[in-house]
């Protein structure tokens, strides 16, 4: 049966609970087939300047367009393959597709940057930087400066010496590095100092609770101030309401992404959305938020 929810509401497998080796092997095989049958597709979520009301770019987010189950989110299949070579193959595919899309948008005169999530396994491929250079070189247009790569703290910090030189090498191709879900990992400030980062993405769990939880609000403020110190842009993820956007602006975070601005959408809808978007009208009406 299609669309039937399994254990814990998962459509077909729950990575956390697929402990049986056979079950995992079968599931990994299905992801492999999804890649081969071109069922993996990218959705794009806008990232905007909250202050100026300008669309800055989009984040590419992977979806499995499953013939029976419909659109399957990455949490339901990426964890299964994260320690396998398939993770790097999918990563390569995602990068290639995102660059093709970026090129197409540039050709239409759409001035956007594209962010791509890079898995730890992909980053650790010995030829990651070389491969990135090759993918960029496929395009006549210089796309490096419009490409942003997002890594999780956990991925970036396994071997700081290796990671910082790899990130430097890629940065020489013009790409920018963002630390994703910042605040949920274990970064030390020393590590932050050693990595060539341009963006810190504030994890949405803090953004979600900052209006009511003084500690989460302090964490958000802390990340914004760290970003300033390290010459990075702070980007808030999971912006769902005008009140959250208002508070972020008051705290000095000008860039946001989230369902309150736009949900991830197919590539074909992006140009129309950008054309129609008129900034956050509701923002002007949102009252200043008192501390909890
Ligand atoms: P992420 O990189 O932190 O991406 C943000 C996630 O938050 C996305 O979930 C997005 O749909 C969701 N989101 C955005 N705005 C809101 C909001 O206002 N409220 C809520 N509740 N959620 C919001 P998604 O697309 O399911 O992706 C989940 C994670 O999977 C991503 O988190 C990223 O870590 C990973 N991922 C997605 N695509 C790729 C990919 O191509 N490669 C790799 N390696 N990882 C990917
Ligand atoms: Mg991300
Ligand atoms: Mg994130
Ligand atoms: Mg996240």
Coordinates of C-alpha atoms and ligand atoms in Angstrom, one line a residue:
X1 CA 0.0 0.0 0.0
X2 CA 1.2 3.5 -0.9
X3 CA 1.1 6.4 1.5
X4 CA 0.7 4.2 4.6
X5 CA 2.6 5.4 7.6
X6 CA 4.8 2.8 9.3
X7 CA 6.3 2.9 12.8
X8 CA 6.8 6.4 14.2
X9 CA 5.0 7.9 11.2
X10 CA 7.8 7.0 8.8
X11 CA 6.6 6.2 5.4
X12 CA 8.7 3.2 4.8
X13 CA 11.8 2.9 6.9
X14 CA 13.0 4.5 10.1
X15 CA 16.8 4.9 9.9
X16 CA 17.0 4.9 13.7
X17 CA 15.2 1.6 14.0
X18 CA 16.3 -0.3 10.9
X19 CA 18.8 -2.2 13.0
X20 CA 18.6 -5.5 11.2
X21 CA 21.5 -5.8 8.8
X22 CA 19.4 -7.3 6.1
X23 CA 16.8 -4.5 6.4
X24 CA 19.5 -1.9 6.1
X25 CA 21.2 -3.6 3.1
X26 CA 17.8 -3.7 1.3
X27 CA 17.1 -0.1 2.2
X28 CA 20.5 1.1 1.0
X29 CA 19.9 -0.8 -2.3
X30 CA 16.7 1.1 -2.7
X31 CA 18.4 4.5 -2.3
X32 CA 21.0 3.3 -4.9
X33 CA 18.2 2.6 -7.3
X34 CA 16.6 5.9 -6.6
X35 CA 19.8 7.6 -7.7
X36 CA 20.1 5.3 -10.8
X37 CA 16.4 5.9 -11.7
X38 CA 16.7 9.6 -11.3
X39 CA 14.2 9.8 -8.5
X40 CA 16.3 12.1 -6.3
X41 CA 15.4 15.7 -6.9
X42 CA 16.2 19.1 -5.4
X43 CA 13.8 21.5 -3.8
X44 CA 15.0 25.1 -3.1
X45 CA 14.3 27.2 -0.1
X46 CA 14.8 31.0 -0.3
X47 CA 17.1 32.9 2.0
X48 CA 16.4 36.6 2.4
X49 CA 17.7 39.8 3.8
X50 CA 15.0 40.5 6.4
X51 CA 16.0 44.2 6.6
X52 CA 16.1 45.1 3.0
X53 CA 13.5 42.6 1.8
X54 CA 15.8 41.2 -0.8
X55 CA 16.1 37.5 -1.9
X56 CA 19.8 36.5 -1.5
X57 CA 19.8 32.9 -2.5
X58 CA 18.3 29.5 -2.1
X59 CA 19.3 26.3 -0.2
X60 CA 19.1 23.1 -2.2
X61 CA 17.3 20.4 -0.2
X62 CA 17.2 16.8 -1.3
X63 CA 13.9 14.9 -1.9
X64 CA 13.2 11.4 -3.0
X65 CA 10.4 11.6 -5.5
X66 CA 9.2 8.0 -4.8
X67 CA 6.8 6.4 -7.3
X68 CA 4.6 5.1 -4.5
X69 CA 5.4 7.1 -1.4
X70 CA 5.5 10.6 -3.0
X71 CA 8.0 13.1 -1.8
X72 CA 10.3 11.6 0.9
X73 CA 12.3 14.0 3.1
X74 CA 16.0 13.4 3.5
X75 CA 15.8 12.5 7.2
X76 CA 14.2 9.2 6.0
X77 CA 17.0 8.0 3.8
X78 CA 20.2 10.0 4.2
X79 CA 21.0 8.7 7.7
X80 CA 20.9 5.1 6.4
X81 CA 23.7 5.8 3.9
X82 CA 25.7 8.4 5.7
X83 CA 28.7 6.1 6.3
X84 CA 28.6 4.4 2.9
X85 CA 30.2 5.4 -0.4
X86 CA 26.7 6.1 -1.7
X87 CA 26.7 9.2 0.5
X88 CA 29.5 10.7 -1.6
X89 CA 28.0 9.6 -4.9
X90 CA 24.7 11.3 -4.0
X91 CA 26.6 14.3 -2.8
X92 CA 28.4 14.5 -6.1
X93 CA 25.0 14.2 -8.0
X94 CA 23.5 17.0 -5.8
X95 CA 26.4 19.3 -6.4
X96 CA 26.3 18.7 -10.2
X97 CA 22.5 19.3 -10.3
X98 CA 22.6 22.4 -8.1
X99 CA 25.4 23.9 -10.3
X100 CA 23.4 23.2 -13.5
X101 CA 20.4 25.0 -11.9
X102 CA 22.5 27.9 -10.7
X103 CA 23.8 28.2 -14.2
X104 CA 20.3 28.2 -15.7
X105 CA 19.2 30.9 -13.2
X106 CA 22.2 33.0 -14.0
X107 CA 21.4 32.7 -17.7
X108 CA 17.9 34.0 -17.0
X109 CA 19.4 36.9 -15.1
X110 CA 18.3 35.7 -11.8
X111 CA 20.8 36.9 -9.3
X112 CA 20.9 34.2 -6.6
X113 CA 23.4 32.1 -4.7
X114 CA 22.8 28.4 -4.1
X115 CA 23.7 26.6 -0.9
X116 CA 24.4 22.9 -1.0
X117 CA 24.6 20.6 2.1
X118 CA 27.8 18.6 2.1
X119 CA 27.9 15.3 4.2
X120 CA 30.9 14.4 6.3
X121 CA 31.5 11.4 4.2
X122 CA 31.5 13.4 1.0
X123 CA 33.9 16.0 2.5
X124 CA 36.3 13.2 3.4
X125 CA 36.6 11.9 -0.1
X126 CA 40.3 12.3 -1.0
X127 CA 39.4 14.1 -4.2
X128 CA 36.7 16.4 -2.9
X129 CA 38.4 19.7 -3.9
X130 CA 39.5 18.4 -7.2
X131 CA 36.0 17.1 -8.0
X132 CA 34.5 20.4 -7.0
X133 CA 36.9 22.2 -9.3
X134 CA 35.9 19.9 -12.2
X135 CA 32.2 20.4 -11.6
X136 CA 32.7 24.2 -11.6
X137 CA 34.9 24.0 -14.7
X138 CA 32.0 22.4 -16.7
X139 CA 30.4 25.8 -16.7
X140 CA 31.6 28.7 -18.7
X141 CA 30.1 31.1 -16.2
X142 CA 32.2 31.5 -13.0
X143 CA 29.8 29.9 -10.5
X144 CA 32.2 29.5 -7.6
X145 CA 31.3 32.9 -6.1
X146 CA 27.6 32.0 -6.2
X147 CA 28.0 28.7 -4.5
X148 CA 27.8 28.2 -0.8
X149 CA 28.6 24.9 0.9
X150 CA 27.1 24.0 4.2
X151 CA 28.7 21.6 6.6
X152 CA 27.6 20.4 10.0
X153 CA 29.9 21.1 13.0
X154 CA 30.3 17.4 13.5
X155 CA 31.5 17.0 9.9
X156 CA 33.8 20.0 10.0
X157 CA 35.5 19.2 13.2
X158 CA 36.6 15.6 13.0
X159 CA 40.2 16.6 11.9
X160 CA 40.7 20.3 12.2
X161 CA 44.0 20.4 10.3
X162 CA 42.6 18.4 7.4
X163 CA 39.3 20.2 7.3
X164 CA 40.8 23.7 7.4
X165 CA 43.2 23.1 4.6
X166 CA 40.4 21.4 2.5
X167 CA 38.1 24.3 3.1
X168 CA 40.8 26.8 2.2
X169 CA 41.5 24.9 -1.1
X170 CA 37.8 25.1 -2.0
X171 CA 37.5 28.7 -0.9
X172 CA 40.2 29.5 -3.5
X173 CA 37.6 28.4 -6.1
X174 CA 35.5 31.2 -4.9
X175 CA 33.0 29.2 -2.9
X176 CA 31.8 30.2 0.6
X177 CA 31.6 27.9 3.6
X178 CA 28.8 27.9 6.1
X179 CA 28.6 26.0 9.4
X180 CA 25.1 24.5 9.5
X181 CA 22.9 23.9 12.6
X182 CA 25.3 26.0 14.6
X183 CA 25.0 25.5 18.3
X184 CA 24.0 21.9 18.3
X185 CA 27.5 20.5 17.9
X186 CA 30.6 20.8 19.9
X187 CA 32.6 23.6 18.3
X188 CA 35.2 25.3 20.4
X189 CA 36.0 28.8 19.6
X190 CA 39.5 27.8 18.6
X191 CA 38.1 25.6 15.9
X192 CA 35.9 28.5 14.6
X193 CA 39.0 30.6 14.4
X194 CA 40.9 28.0 12.3
X195 CA 38.2 27.4 9.7
X196 CA 37.7 29.7 6.8
X197 CA 34.0 30.2 7.4
X198 CA 31.8 33.0 6.0
X199 CA 28.5 32.0 7.4
X200 CA 27.1 30.7 10.7
X201 CA 23.6 29.2 10.4
X202 CA 21.7 29.4 13.7
X203 CA 19.9 26.1 14.3
X204 CA 16.2 26.4 14.1
X205 CA 15.6 24.8 17.5
X206 CA 17.0 28.0 19.1
X207 CA 15.0 30.3 16.7
X208 CA 11.8 28.3 17.5
X209 CA 12.1 28.8 21.2
X210 CA 13.8 32.2 21.6
X211 CA 10.6 34.1 22.0
X212 CA 9.7 32.2 25.2
X213 CA 13.0 30.8 26.4
X214 CA 15.6 33.2 27.7
X215 CA 18.4 30.7 27.4
X216 CA 17.7 30.0 23.7
X217 CA 17.4 33.7 23.1
X218 CA 20.9 34.1 24.8
X219 CA 22.3 31.4 22.5
X220 CA 20.9 33.2 19.4
X221 CA 22.4 36.4 20.6
X222 CA 25.7 34.6 21.3
X223 CA 25.9 33.2 17.8
X224 CA 25.1 36.6 16.3
X225 CA 27.9 38.2 18.3
X226 CA 30.3 35.3 17.5
X227 CA 29.5 35.7 13.8
X228 CA 30.4 39.4 14.1
X229 CA 33.6 38.6 15.8
X230 CA 34.7 36.1 13.2
X231 CA 33.6 38.2 10.3
X232 CA 30.8 35.9 9.3
X233 CA 27.2 36.4 8.4
X234 CA 24.7 35.0 10.8
X235 CA 21.8 33.3 9.1
X236 CA 18.7 32.2 11.0
X237 CA 17.0 29.0 9.9
X238 CA 13.5 28.0 10.7
X239 CA 12.0 31.5 10.7
X240 CA 8.3 30.8 11.0
X241 CA 6.7 34.0 12.2
X242 CA 7.0 37.8 11.8
X243 CA 7.7 38.0 15.5
X244 CA 10.8 35.8 15.2
X245 CA 12.0 37.9 12.2
X246 CA 11.4 41.1 14.1
X247 CA 13.4 39.8 17.1
X248 CA 16.2 38.5 14.9
X249 CA 16.5 42.0 13.3
X250 CA 16.5 43.7 16.7
X251 CA 19.3 41.4 17.7
X252 CA 21.3 42.2 14.6
X253 CA 20.7 39.1 12.5
X254 CA 19.6 40.2 9.0
X255 CA 19.5 37.0 7.0
X256 CA 16.7 34.5 7.5
X257 CA 15.3 31.3 6.0
X258 CA 12.2 29.4 7.0
X259 CA 8.6 28.4 6.5
X260 CA 7.4 32.0 7.4
X261 CA 9.2 33.3 4.4
X262 CA 8.9 30.3 2.0
X263 CA 8.8 26.6 2.1
X264 CA 11.3 24.6 -0.1
X265 CA 9.9 24.5 -3.6
X266 CA 10.7 22.9 -7.0
X267 CA 13.3 24.7 -9.1
X268 CA 10.6 25.7 -11.6
X269 CA 8.8 27.8 -9.0
X270 CA 11.7 29.8 -7.8
X271 CA 11.8 32.6 -10.4
X272 CA 8.1 33.2 -10.0
X273 CA 8.4 33.4 -6.3
X274 CA 11.3 35.8 -6.4
X275 CA 9.3 38.0 -8.8
X276 CA 6.2 38.0 -6.6
X277 CA 7.9 38.4 -3.2
X278 CA 7.3 41.8 -1.7
X279 CA 9.3 41.4 1.5
X280 CA 7.8 40.7 4.9
X281 CA 4.9 43.2 5.0
X282 CA 3.8 41.7 8.3
X283 CA 7.2 42.6 9.8
X284 CA 6.5 46.3 9.9
X285 CA 3.4 45.5 11.9
X286 CA 5.0 43.1 14.3
X287 CA 5.6 44.7 17.6
X288 CA 9.0 44.7 19.3
X289 CA 9.3 41.6 21.4
X290 CA 10.0 42.0 25.1
X291 CA 12.4 39.6 26.7
X292 CA 10.9 36.4 28.2
Ligands
LIG1 P1 19.3 21.7 7.1 O1 20.4 21.8 6.1 O2 19.5 22.4 8.4 O3 18.1 22.3 6.3 C1 17.0 23.0 6.9 C2 15.8 22.0 7.1 O4 14.8 22.7 7.9 C3 15.1 21.5 5.9 O5 14.6 20.2 6.1 C4 14.0 22.5 5.7 O6 12.9 22.0 4.9 C5 13.6 22.7 7.1 N1 12.9 23.9 7.4 C6 13.1 25.1 6.7 N2 12.3 26.1 7.3 C7 11.7 25.5 8.3 C8 10.8 26.0 9.3 O7 10.4 27.2 9.3 N3 10.3 25.2 10.2 C9 10.7 23.9 10.2 N4 10.2 23.1 11.2 N5 11.6 23.3 9.4 C10 12.0 24.2 8.4 P2 14.8 19.0 5.1 O8 14.7 19.5 3.7 O9 13.9 17.9 5.6 O10 16.3 18.6 5.3 C11 16.7 18.1 6.6 C12 18.2 18.0 6.6 O11 18.7 17.0 5.7 C13 19.0 19.3 6.2 O12 18.9 20.2 7.3 C14 20.3 18.8 5.9 O13 21.1 18.6 7.0 C15 20.0 17.4 5.3 N6 20.0 17.5 3.8 C16 19.0 18.0 3.0 N7 19.4 18.0 1.7 C17 20.7 17.4 1.7 C18 21.6 17.2 0.7 O14 21.4 17.4 -0.5 N8 22.8 16.6 1.1 C19 23.1 16.4 2.4 N9 24.3 15.8 2.7 N10 22.2 16.7 3.4 C20 21.0 17.2 3.0
LIG2 MG1 21.7 23.2 5.5
LIG3 MG1 20.6 23.8 9.0
LIG4 MG1 18.8 22.0 10.6

